[in-house]
Coordinates of N, CA, C and O in Angstrom, one line a residue:
M1 N -87.9 -121.6 15.1 CA -87.4 -120.1 14.3 C -87.6 -119.4 13.4 O -87.6 -120.3 12.0
V2 N -88.0 -118.1 12.6 CA -88.5 -118.0 11.2 C -87.0 -116.9 11.1 O -87.1 -115.9 11.9
N3 N -86.7 -116.6 10.2 CA -85.7 -115.8 9.9 C -86.7 -115.2 8.3 O -87.0 -115.3 7.7
L4 N -86.1 -113.8 7.9 CA -86.4 -113.3 6.6 C -85.5 -112.5 6.5 O -84.1 -111.4 6.9
S5 N -85.2 -112.1 4.9 CA -84.3 -111.4 4.0 C -86.0 -110.3 3.1 O -86.8 -111.4 2.7
V6 N -85.2 -109.5 3.3 CA -85.6 -108.4 2.4 C -84.7 -108.0 0.8 O -83.5 -107.5 1.5
T7 N -84.7 -107.8 0.0 CA -84.4 -107.1 -0.9 C -85.0 -106.0 -2.0 O -86.1 -105.9 -2.2
A8 N -84.5 -104.3 -2.0 CA -85.4 -103.6 -2.3 C -84.3 -102.7 -3.2 O -83.3 -103.0 -2.8
E9 N -84.9 -102.3 -4.0 CA -83.8 -101.3 -4.5 C -84.6 -100.0 -3.6 O -85.8 -99.2 -3.4
T10 N -83.4 -98.7 -3.6 CA -83.1 -97.6 -2.9 C -82.7 -96.4 -3.6 O -81.5 -97.1 -4.4
N11 N -83.5 -95.0 -3.5 CA -82.7 -93.8 -3.7 C -82.3 -93.6 -2.9 O -81.5 -92.1 -3.1
V12 N -81.4 -94.5 -1.5 CA -81.2 -93.1 -0.6 C -79.9 -93.6 -0.8 O -79.5 -94.7 -0.1
E13 N -79.4 -93.0 0.0 CA -77.4 -93.2 0.0 C -77.3 -93.0 0.8 O -76.2 -94.4 1.2
S14 N -77.7 -93.5 2.3 CA -77.3 -93.7 3.8 C -77.6 -95.2 2.9 O -78.8 -96.0 3.4
N15 N -77.0 -95.2 5.1 CA -77.5 -96.9 5.5 C -79.6 -96.9 6.0 O -79.2 -96.3 6.2
I16 N -80.4 -97.8 5.3 CA -81.3 -97.5 5.5 C -81.3 -98.9 5.8 O -80.6 -100.4 6.1
R17 N -82.3 -99.1 7.5 CA -82.7 -99.9 8.1 C -84.5 -100.2 8.4 O -85.4 -99.2 8.2
I18 N -84.9 -101.1 7.9 CA -86.4 -101.8 8.3 C -86.1 -101.7 10.1 O -86.0 -102.5 10.6
D19 N -87.6 -100.7 10.5 CA -87.7 -100.8 11.8 C -89.1 -102.2 12.1 O -88.4 -102.9 13.3
Y20 N -89.6 -102.0 11.6 CA -90.8 -102.6 11.6 C -92.1 -102.9 10.2 O -92.0 -102.2 9.6
I21 N -92.4 -104.0 10.3 CA -93.4 -104.4 8.4 C -94.6 -104.4 8.8 O -94.8 -105.4 10.4
T22 N -95.9 -104.5 9.4 CA -97.4 -104.3 9.1 C -97.3 -105.1 7.7 O -97.4 -104.8 7.3
I23 N -98.4 -106.4 8.3 CA -99.0 -106.9 7.1 C -100.2 -107.0 7.3 O -101.1 -106.8 8.2
L24 N -101.7 -107.9 6.6 CA -102.3 -107.8 6.9 C -102.9 -109.3 5.8 O -102.7 -109.7 4.9
T25 N -103.1 -109.9 7.2 CA -103.6 -111.6 6.5 C -104.7 -112.0 5.4 O -106.3 -110.8 5.8
T26 N -104.7 -112.8 4.8 CA -105.8 -113.0 4.3 C -107.1 -112.8 4.4 O -108.9 -112.5 4.9
D27 N -107.7 -113.0 6.2 CA -109.1 -113.1 7.4 C -108.8 -111.6 8.3 O -109.4 -111.5 8.4
G28 N -107.6 -110.9 7.9 CA -107.8 -109.3 7.6 C -107.3 -109.3 9.1 O -107.9 -107.9 9.8
K29 N -107.0 -109.4 9.8 CA -105.7 -109.1 10.6 C -104.3 -108.3 11.0 O -103.8 -109.5 9.6
E30 N -104.3 -107.6 11.4 CA -102.9 -106.6 11.6 C -101.9 -107.7 12.0 O -102.3 -107.2 13.4
I31 N -101.1 -107.7 11.4 CA -100.0 -108.3 12.8 C -98.2 -107.3 11.5 O -98.1 -107.7 11.1
N32 N -97.8 -106.8 13.2 CA -96.0 -106.2 13.4 C -95.9 -107.6 13.8 O -95.2 -108.0 14.4
L33 N -94.5 -107.4 12.3 CA -93.7 -108.1 12.3 C -92.3 -107.1 13.1 O -91.7 -106.4 12.7
N34 N -91.7 -108.0 14.7 CA -90.6 -108.0 14.6 C -89.5 -108.4 14.7 O -89.9 -109.7 14.3
W35 N -88.2 -108.7 14.6 CA -86.3 -109.3 14.8 C -85.7 -109.7 16.1 O -85.9 -108.2 16.2
E36 N -85.0 -110.3 16.3 CA -83.7 -109.8 17.3 C -82.4 -108.7 17.0 O -82.3 -108.3 17.5
Y37 N -82.7 -109.3 16.4 CA -81.2 -109.4 15.0 C -81.8 -108.9 13.6 O -82.0 -109.9 12.5
S38 N -80.6 -108.1 13.1 CA -80.9 -107.4 11.7 C -79.7 -106.9 11.7 O -78.7 -106.8 12.3
Y39 N -79.3 -107.2 9.8 CA -78.1 -106.0 9.2 C -78.5 -106.4 8.4 O -79.4 -107.0 7.7
C40 N -77.7 -105.3 7.2 CA -78.1 -105.4 5.8 C -76.5 -104.5 5.2 O -75.7 -104.9 5.7
S41 N -77.3 -105.2 3.8 CA -76.2 -105.4 3.3 C -76.7 -104.4 1.5 O -77.9 -104.5 1.4
Q42 N -76.0 -103.1 1.3 CA -76.5 -101.8 0.1 C -75.1 -101.6 -0.5 O -73.8 -102.6 -0.3
D43 N -75.4 -101.3 -1.8 CA -74.5 -101.0 -2.9 C -74.0 -100.1 -2.8 O -74.5 -99.2 -2.2
E44 N -73.0 -99.7 -2.7 CA -72.1 -98.5 -2.8 C -72.5 -98.0 -3.3 O -73.0 -97.7 -4.5
P45 N -72.4 -96.3 -2.8 CA -73.6 -94.9 -3.1 C -72.3 -94.8 -4.7 O -71.7 -94.6 -4.4
S46 N -73.1 -94.4 -6.0 CA -73.1 -92.8 -6.8 C -72.3 -91.6 -6.1 O -71.0 -91.3 -7.0
D47 N -73.2 -91.2 -5.3 CA -72.5 -89.9 -4.9 C -72.5 -89.6 -3.9 O -73.6 -89.3 -2.7
P48 N -71.1 -89.9 -2.3 CA -71.5 -89.6 -1.0 C -72.2 -88.5 -0.7 O -72.1 -88.6 0.1
S49 N -72.4 -87.3 -1.6 CA -71.9 -86.1 -1.1 C -74.1 -85.8 -0.9 O -74.0 -84.8 -0.8
S50 N -75.0 -86.8 -1.4 CA -75.6 -86.2 -2.0 C -76.6 -87.6 -0.4 O -75.8 -88.5 -1.0
F51 N -78.1 -87.4 -0.4 CA -79.0 -87.7 0.6 C -80.2 -88.8 -0.5 O -79.9 -89.9 0.1
I52 N -80.1 -87.9 -1.7 CA -80.7 -88.7 -3.2 C -80.4 -89.1 -3.8 O -79.5 -88.2 -4.5
L53 N -80.3 -89.9 -4.2 CA -79.8 -90.4 -5.5 C -80.5 -90.3 -6.8 O -81.9 -91.1 -6.9
K54 N -79.6 -89.8 -7.6 CA -79.9 -90.1 -8.8 C -80.6 -91.8 -9.5 O -81.0 -92.1 -10.6
S55 N -80.2 -92.6 -9.1 CA -80.5 -94.0 -9.4 C -80.4 -94.5 -8.6 O -79.8 -94.2 -7.1
M56 N -80.9 -95.6 -8.2 CA -81.2 -97.1 -7.9 C -80.3 -97.3 -6.8 O -79.5 -97.9 -8.2
R57 N -80.8 -97.6 -6.2 CA -79.4 -98.6 -5.5 C -79.4 -100.5 -5.1 O -80.8 -100.2 -4.1
K58 N -79.5 -101.1 -4.7 CA -80.2 -102.5 -4.2 C -79.4 -102.3 -2.5 O -78.7 -102.2 -2.7
S59 N -80.6 -103.2 -1.7 CA -80.4 -102.5 -0.5 C -81.1 -103.6 -0.3 O -82.0 -104.6 -0.1
E60 N -80.5 -105.6 0.4 CA -80.1 -106.9 1.7 C -80.8 -106.2 2.9 O -79.8 -105.1 3.5
S61 N -81.5 -106.9 2.9 CA -81.7 -106.4 5.1 C -82.0 -108.5 5.5 O -82.6 -108.8 4.7
F62 N -81.3 -108.4 6.1 CA -81.4 -110.4 7.0 C -82.4 -109.7 8.7 O -81.4 -109.0 9.1
Y63 N -83.2 -110.7 9.0 CA -83.2 -110.7 10.2 C -83.9 -112.0 10.8 O -84.3 -113.0 10.3
E64 N -82.6 -112.1 11.4 CA -82.6 -113.0 12.9 C -83.8 -113.6 13.7 O -84.3 -112.2 14.6
N65 N -84.8 -114.5 14.2 CA -85.9 -114.9 15.1 C -87.0 -113.7 14.8 O -86.9 -113.2 15.6
V66 N -87.6 -113.7 13.4 CA -88.7 -113.1 12.8 C -89.8 -113.2 14.2 O -89.9 -114.4 14.5
F67 N -90.7 -112.6 15.2 CA -92.1 -112.8 16.2 C -93.2 -111.7 15.5 O -92.9 -110.2 15.4
F68 N -94.3 -112.3 15.6 CA -95.5 -111.2 15.9 C -95.7 -110.5 16.8 O -95.3 -111.2 17.6
D69 N -96.3 -109.3 16.4 CA -96.7 -108.0 17.9 C -97.1 -109.1 19.1 O -97.5 -108.7 20.6
D70 N -97.7 -110.4 19.4 CA -98.6 -110.9 20.2 C -97.8 -111.5 21.3 O -98.0 -111.9 21.7
E71 N -96.4 -111.8 20.1 CA -94.8 -112.6 21.2 C -94.7 -112.1 22.4 O -94.3 -112.4 23.2
E72 N -94.7 -110.5 21.5 CA -94.2 -109.5 22.6 C -94.6 -109.3 23.7 O -94.5 -108.9 25.3
E73 N -96.3 -109.7 24.3 CA -97.4 -109.5 24.9 C -97.2 -111.1 25.6 O -98.6 -111.0 26.2
G74 N -96.3 -112.1 25.0 CA -96.2 -113.3 25.9 C -97.1 -113.8 25.8 O -97.2 -115.2 26.8
N75 N -97.9 -114.0 24.4 CA -98.2 -115.3 23.9 C -98.5 -115.9 22.2 O -98.0 -115.0 21.0
P76 N -97.0 -117.4 23.0 CA -96.5 -118.0 21.8 C -97.6 -117.7 20.8 O -98.3 -118.5 20.5
V77 N -96.4 -117.5 19.4 CA -97.0 -118.3 18.5 C -96.8 -118.9 17.6 O -95.1 -118.8 17.2
S78 N -97.2 -120.3 17.1 CA -96.2 -121.2 16.5 C -95.5 -121.0 14.8 O -96.6 -120.3 14.6
D79 N -94.8 -121.7 14.7 CA -94.6 -122.0 13.3 C -95.6 -121.7 11.9 O -95.5 -121.3 11.5
L80 N -95.7 -122.5 12.9 CA -97.1 -123.7 11.7 C -98.2 -122.4 11.9 O -98.6 -121.8 10.7
K81 N -98.6 -122.2 12.7 CA -99.3 -120.4 12.7 C -98.2 -119.3 12.7 O -99.3 -118.6 11.4
K82 N -97.7 -119.0 11.6 CA -96.9 -117.5 10.9 C -96.7 -118.2 10.0 O -97.5 -117.3 8.6
K83 N -96.7 -118.9 9.4 CA -96.9 -120.6 7.9 C -97.6 -119.4 7.3 O -97.8 -118.9 6.4
K84 N -99.4 -119.6 8.7 CA -100.4 -119.6 7.6 C -100.8 -118.4 7.6 O -101.7 -118.0 6.6
A85 N -101.0 -117.2 8.8 CA -100.9 -116.4 8.9 C -100.2 -115.5 7.5 O -100.1 -114.6 6.9
L86 N -99.0 -115.8 7.2 CA -98.1 -115.0 5.8 C -98.5 -115.4 4.3 O -98.3 -114.6 3.8
K87 N -98.8 -116.6 4.5 CA -99.5 -117.6 3.2 C -100.5 -116.0 2.6 O -101.5 -115.8 2.8
D88 N -100.6 -115.1 1.3 CA -100.4 -114.6 0.7 C -101.0 -113.0 1.3 O -102.1 -112.2 0.9
A89 N -100.0 -113.2 3.1 CA -100.3 -111.8 3.4 C -100.3 -110.7 2.3 O -99.2 -110.5 1.2
A90 N -100.8 -109.5 2.5 CA -100.1 -107.4 2.5 C -99.7 -107.0 3.2 O -99.6 -107.8 4.1
I91 N -99.3 -105.9 2.3 CA -98.0 -105.9 3.5 C -98.8 -104.1 4.1 O -99.4 -103.4 2.5
L92 N -99.0 -103.8 4.3 CA -99.4 -102.9 5.0 C -98.4 -101.4 5.0 O -98.3 -100.0 4.8
E93 N -97.1 -102.2 5.7 CA -96.4 -100.7 6.1 C -95.2 -101.1 6.3 O -96.0 -101.8 7.0
I94 N -93.6 -100.3 6.0 CA -92.9 -100.8 6.4 C -92.3 -99.3 6.8 O -92.3 -97.8 6.4
Q95 N -91.8 -99.6 7.7 CA -91.0 -98.5 8.7 C -89.5 -98.1 8.5 O -89.1 -99.1 8.9
L96 N -89.4 -97.1 7.8 CA -87.5 -97.7 8.0 C -87.1 -96.4 8.2 O -87.8 -95.3 9.2
Y97 N -85.8 -96.8 8.8 CA -85.0 -95.7 9.1 C -83.6 -94.8 8.7 O -83.4 -96.0 8.8
I98 N -82.9 -94.5 8.4 CA -82.0 -93.6 7.9 C -81.9 -92.3 8.2 O -82.1 -91.9 9.0
P99 N -80.4 -92.9 9.7 CA -79.7 -92.6 10.3 C -79.0 -90.9 9.7 O -78.6 -90.8 8.5
D100 N -78.9 -89.4 10.4 CA -78.8 -88.5 10.0 C -79.0 -88.6 8.4 O -78.5 -87.7 8.4
F101 N -80.4 -88.4 7.5 CA -81.3 -87.9 6.5 C -81.5 -86.9 7.0 O -82.3 -86.3 7.8
S102 N -81.4 -86.1 6.0 CA -81.7 -84.6 6.2 C -82.4 -84.3 4.4 O -82.2 -82.3 4.6
G103 N -82.8 -85.0 3.7 CA -83.3 -85.1 2.4 C -84.5 -84.6 2.9 O -85.3 -84.5 4.0
N104 N -85.6 -84.2 1.5 CA -87.2 -84.6 1.7 C -86.8 -85.5 2.0 O -86.9 -86.8 1.0
P105 N -88.3 -86.2 2.8 CA -88.8 -87.5 3.3 C -89.8 -88.2 1.1 O -89.1 -89.0 1.0
E106 N -90.5 -86.5 1.0 CA -91.3 -87.5 -0.9 C -90.2 -87.4 -1.2 O -91.1 -88.0 -2.1
E107 N -89.1 -87.7 -1.3 CA -88.3 -88.0 -2.7 C -88.0 -89.2 -2.4 O -87.1 -90.1 -3.8
I108 N -87.9 -89.8 -1.4 CA -87.9 -91.5 -0.6 C -87.7 -92.5 -1.9 O -89.4 -92.9 -1.7
K109 N -87.8 -93.4 -2.0 CA -87.5 -94.2 -3.4 C -87.3 -95.8 -2.9 O -86.3 -95.9 -2.3
F110 N -88.5 -96.9 -2.5 CA -88.0 -97.5 -1.3 C -89.1 -99.1 -2.5 O -90.0 -99.2 -2.2
D111 N -87.6 -100.1 -3.9 CA -88.6 -100.6 -4.9 C -88.8 -102.1 -3.7 O -87.4 -102.1 -3.7
L112 N -89.6 -102.3 -3.3 CA -89.5 -103.8 -2.6 C -89.4 -105.1 -4.1 O -90.5 -104.8 -4.7
K113 N -88.5 -105.3 -4.2 CA -88.7 -106.7 -5.0 C -89.1 -108.6 -3.5 O -89.3 -109.7 -4.6
S114 N -88.4 -108.6 -2.5 CA -88.7 -109.8 -2.4 C -88.6 -109.6 -0.9 O -87.6 -109.3 0.3
M115 N -89.2 -111.2 -0.2 CA -89.5 -110.5 1.6 C -89.7 -112.1 1.5 O -90.2 -113.1 0.8
D116 N -87.9 -112.8 2.0 CA -88.2 -114.3 2.0 C -88.1 -114.5 3.4 O -86.9 -114.6 4.2
F117 N -88.5 -115.7 3.8 CA -89.5 -116.4 5.0 C -88.4 -117.8 5.2 O -88.7 -118.4 4.3
V118 N -87.6 -118.1 6.5 CA -87.1 -119.3 6.2 C -87.6 -120.1 7.1 O -87.1 -118.9 8.4
F119 N -88.7 -121.2 7.2 CA -88.3 -122.1 8.6 C -87.5 -122.8 9.6 O -87.6 -123.7 8.6
R120 N -87.3 -122.4 10.5 CA -86.2 -123.8 11.1 C -86.2 -123.8 12.2 O -87.2 -123.6 13.0
K121 N -86.2 -125.1 12.2 CA -86.8 -126.0 13.3 C -85.9 -127.8 13.1 O -85.2 -127.9 12.0
Q122 N -85.4 -128.0 14.7 CA -84.9 -129.1 14.6 C -85.3 -130.9 14.9 O -86.4 -130.9 15.0
E123 N -84.8 -131.3 13.8 CA -86.1 -132.8 13.8 C -85.0 -133.5 14.2 O -84.5 -133.9 12.9
S124 N -85.3 -134.8 14.9 CA -84.5 -135.9 14.0 C -82.7 -136.0 14.4 O -81.9 -136.2 13.9
G125 N -82.4 -134.8 15.1 CA -80.9 -134.3 15.5 C -80.8 -132.9 14.1 O -79.4 -132.7 13.7
Q126 N -82.1 -132.7 13.6 CA -81.3 -132.1 11.8 C -81.8 -131.0 11.8 O -82.6 -131.0 12.0
T127 N -81.0 -130.0 11.4 CA -82.1 -129.0 11.1 C -82.5 -128.7 10.5 O -82.0 -129.1 8.8
K128 N -83.8 -128.0 10.0 CA -84.9 -128.6 8.3 C -85.2 -127.1 7.9 O -85.5 -126.4 8.9
Y129 N -84.8 -127.2 7.1 CA -85.5 -125.8 7.0 C -86.8 -125.7 5.6 O -86.6 -126.2 4.3
S130 N -87.6 -124.7 5.6 CA -89.5 -124.8 4.9 C -89.0 -122.9 4.3 O -89.3 -122.3 5.5
P131 N -88.9 -122.6 3.4 CA -88.6 -121.8 2.7 C -90.6 -120.7 2.4 O -90.7 -121.9 1.9
Y132 N -90.2 -119.3 2.4 CA -92.0 -118.9 1.8 C -91.8 -117.6 1.6 O -90.6 -116.5 2.4
S133 N -91.9 -117.6 0.9 CA -91.6 -116.0 -0.3 C -93.1 -115.2 -0.9 O -93.8 -116.3 -1.2
L134 N -92.9 -114.1 0.9 CA -94.1 -113.6 0.6 C -94.5 -112.7 -0.8 O -93.6 -112.1 -2.1
P135 N -95.7 -113.6 -1.8 CA -95.6 -112.8 -3.3 C -95.7 -110.6 -2.9 O -96.1 -110.9 -2.0
I136 N -95.0 -110.7 -3.8 CA -95.1 -108.6 -3.3 C -95.8 -108.6 -4.5 O -95.6 -109.3 -5.9
K137 N -97.8 -107.8 -4.7 CA -97.7 -107.7 -5.5 C -97.2 -105.7 -5.6 O -97.9 -105.0 -4.8
Y138 N -97.3 -105.7 -7.3 CA -96.7 -104.7 -7.6 C -97.2 -103.4 -7.5 O -97.6 -102.7 -7.7
D139 N -98.8 -103.5 -7.9 CA -99.5 -103.2 -7.0 C -100.1 -102.7 -5.9 O -101.1 -101.7 -6.1
E140 N -99.6 -102.4 -5.0 CA -100.0 -102.6 -3.5 C -99.5 -100.9 -3.2 O -98.4 -100.9 -3.6
N141 N -100.2 -100.6 -2.5 CA -100.1 -99.8 -2.1 C -99.8 -99.3 -0.4 O -100.3 -98.6 0.2
F142 N -97.9 -100.3 -0.3 CA -98.3 -99.9 1.6 C -98.2 -98.2 1.4 O -96.3 -98.0 0.3
T143 N -98.0 -98.5 3.4 CA -97.2 -96.9 3.2 C -95.7 -97.4 3.7 O -95.4 -98.1 4.3
L144 N -95.4 -96.0 3.3 CA -94.3 -96.4 3.8 C -93.5 -94.7 4.9 O -94.1 -93.7 5.1
V145 N -93.6 -96.2 6.5 CA -93.1 -94.5 7.3 C -91.9 -94.1 7.8 O -91.1 -95.3 7.2
I146 N -91.1 -93.4 7.8 CA -89.4 -92.5 7.9 C -89.7 -92.4 8.9 O -89.7 -91.4 9.1
E147 N -88.5 -93.0 9.7 CA -88.3 -92.0 11.1 C -86.5 -91.8 10.9 O -85.5 -92.5 9.8
K148 N -86.4 -90.5 11.9 CA -85.1 -90.0 11.4 C -84.0 -89.9 12.5 O -84.7 -90.4 13.5

Protein backbone atom coordinates (compact mmCIF):
# COMPACT_ATOMS: atom_id res chain seq x y z
CA MET A 1 0.00 0.00 0.00
CA VAL A 2 1.24 3.48 -0.87
CA ASN A 3 0.33 6.70 0.93
CA LEU A 4 1.20 10.25 -0.11
CA SER A 5 1.51 13.58 1.65
CA VAL A 6 1.64 16.86 -0.28
CA THR A 7 2.72 20.17 1.19
CA ALA A 8 2.17 23.43 -0.67
CA GLU A 9 1.57 27.10 -0.13
CA THR A 10 -1.42 28.79 -1.70
CA ASN A 11 -3.14 32.15 -1.78
CA VAL A 12 -6.65 30.65 -1.93
CA GLU A 13 -8.83 31.29 1.11
CA SER A 14 -11.11 28.27 0.79
CA ASN A 15 -10.32 24.61 1.24
CA ILE A 16 -8.31 23.15 -1.66
CA ARG A 17 -8.35 19.49 -2.63
CA ILE A 18 -6.23 17.77 -5.23
CA ASP A 19 -8.36 15.68 -7.60
CA TYR A 20 -5.47 13.95 -9.33
CA ILE A 21 -1.79 14.28 -10.18
CA THR A 22 -0.21 13.34 -13.51
CA ILE A 23 3.48 12.47 -13.59
CA LEU A 24 5.92 11.75 -16.41
CA THR A 25 8.33 8.89 -15.74
CA THR A 26 11.95 9.02 -16.87
CA ASP A 27 11.08 6.54 -19.65
CA GLY A 28 8.40 8.92 -21.01
CA LYS A 29 5.21 7.31 -19.68
CA GLU A 30 2.40 9.53 -18.35
CA ILE A 31 0.77 8.15 -15.20
CA ASN A 32 -2.26 9.49 -13.36
CA LEU A 33 -2.13 9.10 -9.60
CA ASN A 34 -5.43 8.59 -7.81
CA TRP A 35 -6.33 7.44 -4.29
CA GLU A 36 -9.06 5.94 -2.18
CA TYR A 37 -9.11 8.39 0.74
CA SER A 38 -7.87 11.91 1.30
CA TYR A 39 -7.95 14.64 3.91
CA CYS A 40 -6.39 18.08 4.15
CA SER A 41 -5.23 20.51 6.74
CA GLN A 42 -4.72 24.20 6.04
CA ASP A 43 -3.66 27.21 8.03
CA GLU A 44 -6.56 29.46 8.90
CA PRO A 45 -7.24 32.19 6.33
CA SER A 46 -6.33 35.70 7.30
CA ASP A 47 -9.16 37.29 5.31
CA PRO A 48 -12.26 35.06 5.20
CA SER A 49 -14.15 37.61 3.07
CA SER A 50 -11.87 37.15 0.04
CA PHE A 51 -11.30 34.13 -2.22
CA ILE A 52 -7.75 35.28 -3.04
CA LEU A 53 -5.51 36.22 -0.13
CA LYS A 54 -2.75 38.81 -0.16
CA SER A 55 -0.35 36.34 1.45
CA MET A 56 0.37 32.64 1.07
CA ARG A 57 -0.70 30.00 3.57
CA LYS A 58 0.36 26.42 4.15
CA SER A 59 -1.74 23.56 2.82
CA GLU A 60 -1.12 19.90 3.66
CA SER A 61 -2.96 16.98 2.07
CA PHE A 62 -2.78 13.29 2.83
CA TYR A 63 -3.76 10.49 0.45
CA GLU A 64 -4.23 6.85 1.37
CA ASN A 65 -3.90 3.88 -0.95
CA VAL A 66 -2.47 5.72 -3.96
CA PHE A 67 -2.92 3.83 -7.21
CA PHE A 68 -1.90 4.28 -10.85
CA ASP A 69 -4.45 4.67 -13.64
CA ASP A 70 -3.50 1.18 -14.97
CA GLU A 71 -4.89 -0.27 -11.76
CA GLU A 72 -8.31 1.28 -12.42
CA GLU A 73 -8.39 -0.81 -15.58
CA GLY A 74 -7.80 -4.01 -13.59
CA ASN A 75 -4.03 -4.22 -14.09
CA PRO A 76 -2.34 -4.42 -10.68
CA VAL A 77 0.95 -2.55 -10.26
CA SER A 78 3.34 -3.77 -7.56
CA ASP A 79 4.77 -1.32 -5.05
CA LEU A 80 8.24 -2.04 -6.46
CA LYS A 81 7.10 -0.98 -9.95
CA LYS A 82 5.42 2.10 -8.47
CA LYS A 83 8.62 3.05 -6.67
CA LYS A 84 10.67 2.64 -9.87
CA ALA A 85 8.15 4.69 -11.88
CA LEU A 86 8.19 7.50 -9.31
CA LYS A 87 11.99 7.70 -9.16
CA ASP A 88 12.93 11.10 -10.61
CA ALA A 89 9.51 11.49 -12.29
CA ALA A 90 8.38 14.96 -13.32
CA ILE A 91 5.01 16.43 -12.42
CA LEU A 92 2.95 17.23 -15.53
CA GLU A 93 -0.37 18.29 -14.06
CA ILE A 94 -2.16 18.82 -10.79
CA GLN A 95 -5.92 19.29 -10.79
CA LEU A 96 -7.26 21.26 -7.85
CA TYR A 97 -10.85 21.29 -6.67
CA ILE A 98 -11.90 24.50 -4.92
CA PRO A 99 -15.52 24.39 -3.72
CA ASP A 100 -17.54 27.58 -4.19
CA PHE A 101 -14.62 29.45 -5.74
CA SER A 102 -15.84 32.53 -7.60
CA GLY A 103 -12.56 34.39 -8.08
CA ASN A 104 -10.31 34.60 -11.13
CA PRO A 105 -8.48 31.25 -11.65
CA GLU A 106 -5.54 33.17 -13.17
CA GLU A 107 -4.83 34.67 -9.73
CA ILE A 108 -4.45 31.29 -8.00
CA LYS A 109 -0.99 30.44 -6.72
CA PHE A 110 -0.09 26.90 -5.70
CA ASP A 111 3.56 26.56 -4.71
CA LEU A 112 4.35 22.86 -4.34
CA LYS A 113 6.85 22.24 -1.51
CA SER A 114 6.94 18.45 -1.13
CA MET A 115 5.44 15.17 -2.30
CA ASP A 116 6.33 12.35 0.08
CA PHE A 117 5.34 8.76 -0.64
CA VAL A 118 5.37 6.01 1.98
CA PHE A 119 5.33 2.40 0.85
CA ARG A 120 3.94 0.10 3.54
CA LYS A 121 4.03 -3.69 3.60
CA GLN A 122 3.59 -6.52 6.08
CA GLU A 123 6.66 -8.68 6.56
CA SER A 124 7.00 -11.43 9.19
CA GLY A 125 4.07 -10.00 11.16
CA GLN A 126 5.55 -6.50 11.23
CA THR A 127 4.71 -3.41 9.21
CA LYS A 128 7.67 -2.08 7.23
CA TYR A 129 7.75 1.48 5.92
CA SER A 130 9.81 2.70 2.99
CA PRO A 131 9.64 6.47 2.33
CA TYR A 132 10.38 8.21 -0.98
CA SER A 133 10.33 11.97 -1.57
CA LEU A 134 9.69 12.95 -5.16
CA PRO A 135 12.27 15.61 -6.01
CA ILE A 136 10.46 18.88 -6.68
CA LYS A 137 12.16 20.72 -9.51
CA TYR A 138 11.42 24.39 -8.98
CA ASP A 139 11.91 25.16 -12.65
CA GLU A 140 9.25 22.55 -13.40
CA ASN A 141 6.27 24.11 -15.14
CA PHE A 142 3.44 21.72 -14.41
CA THR A 143 -0.08 22.59 -15.47
CA LEU A 144 -2.48 23.62 -12.74
CA VAL A 145 -6.10 22.77 -13.60
CA ILE A 146 -8.86 24.36 -11.51
CA GLU A 147 -12.22 22.62 -11.04
CA LYS A 148 -14.97 24.61 -9.34
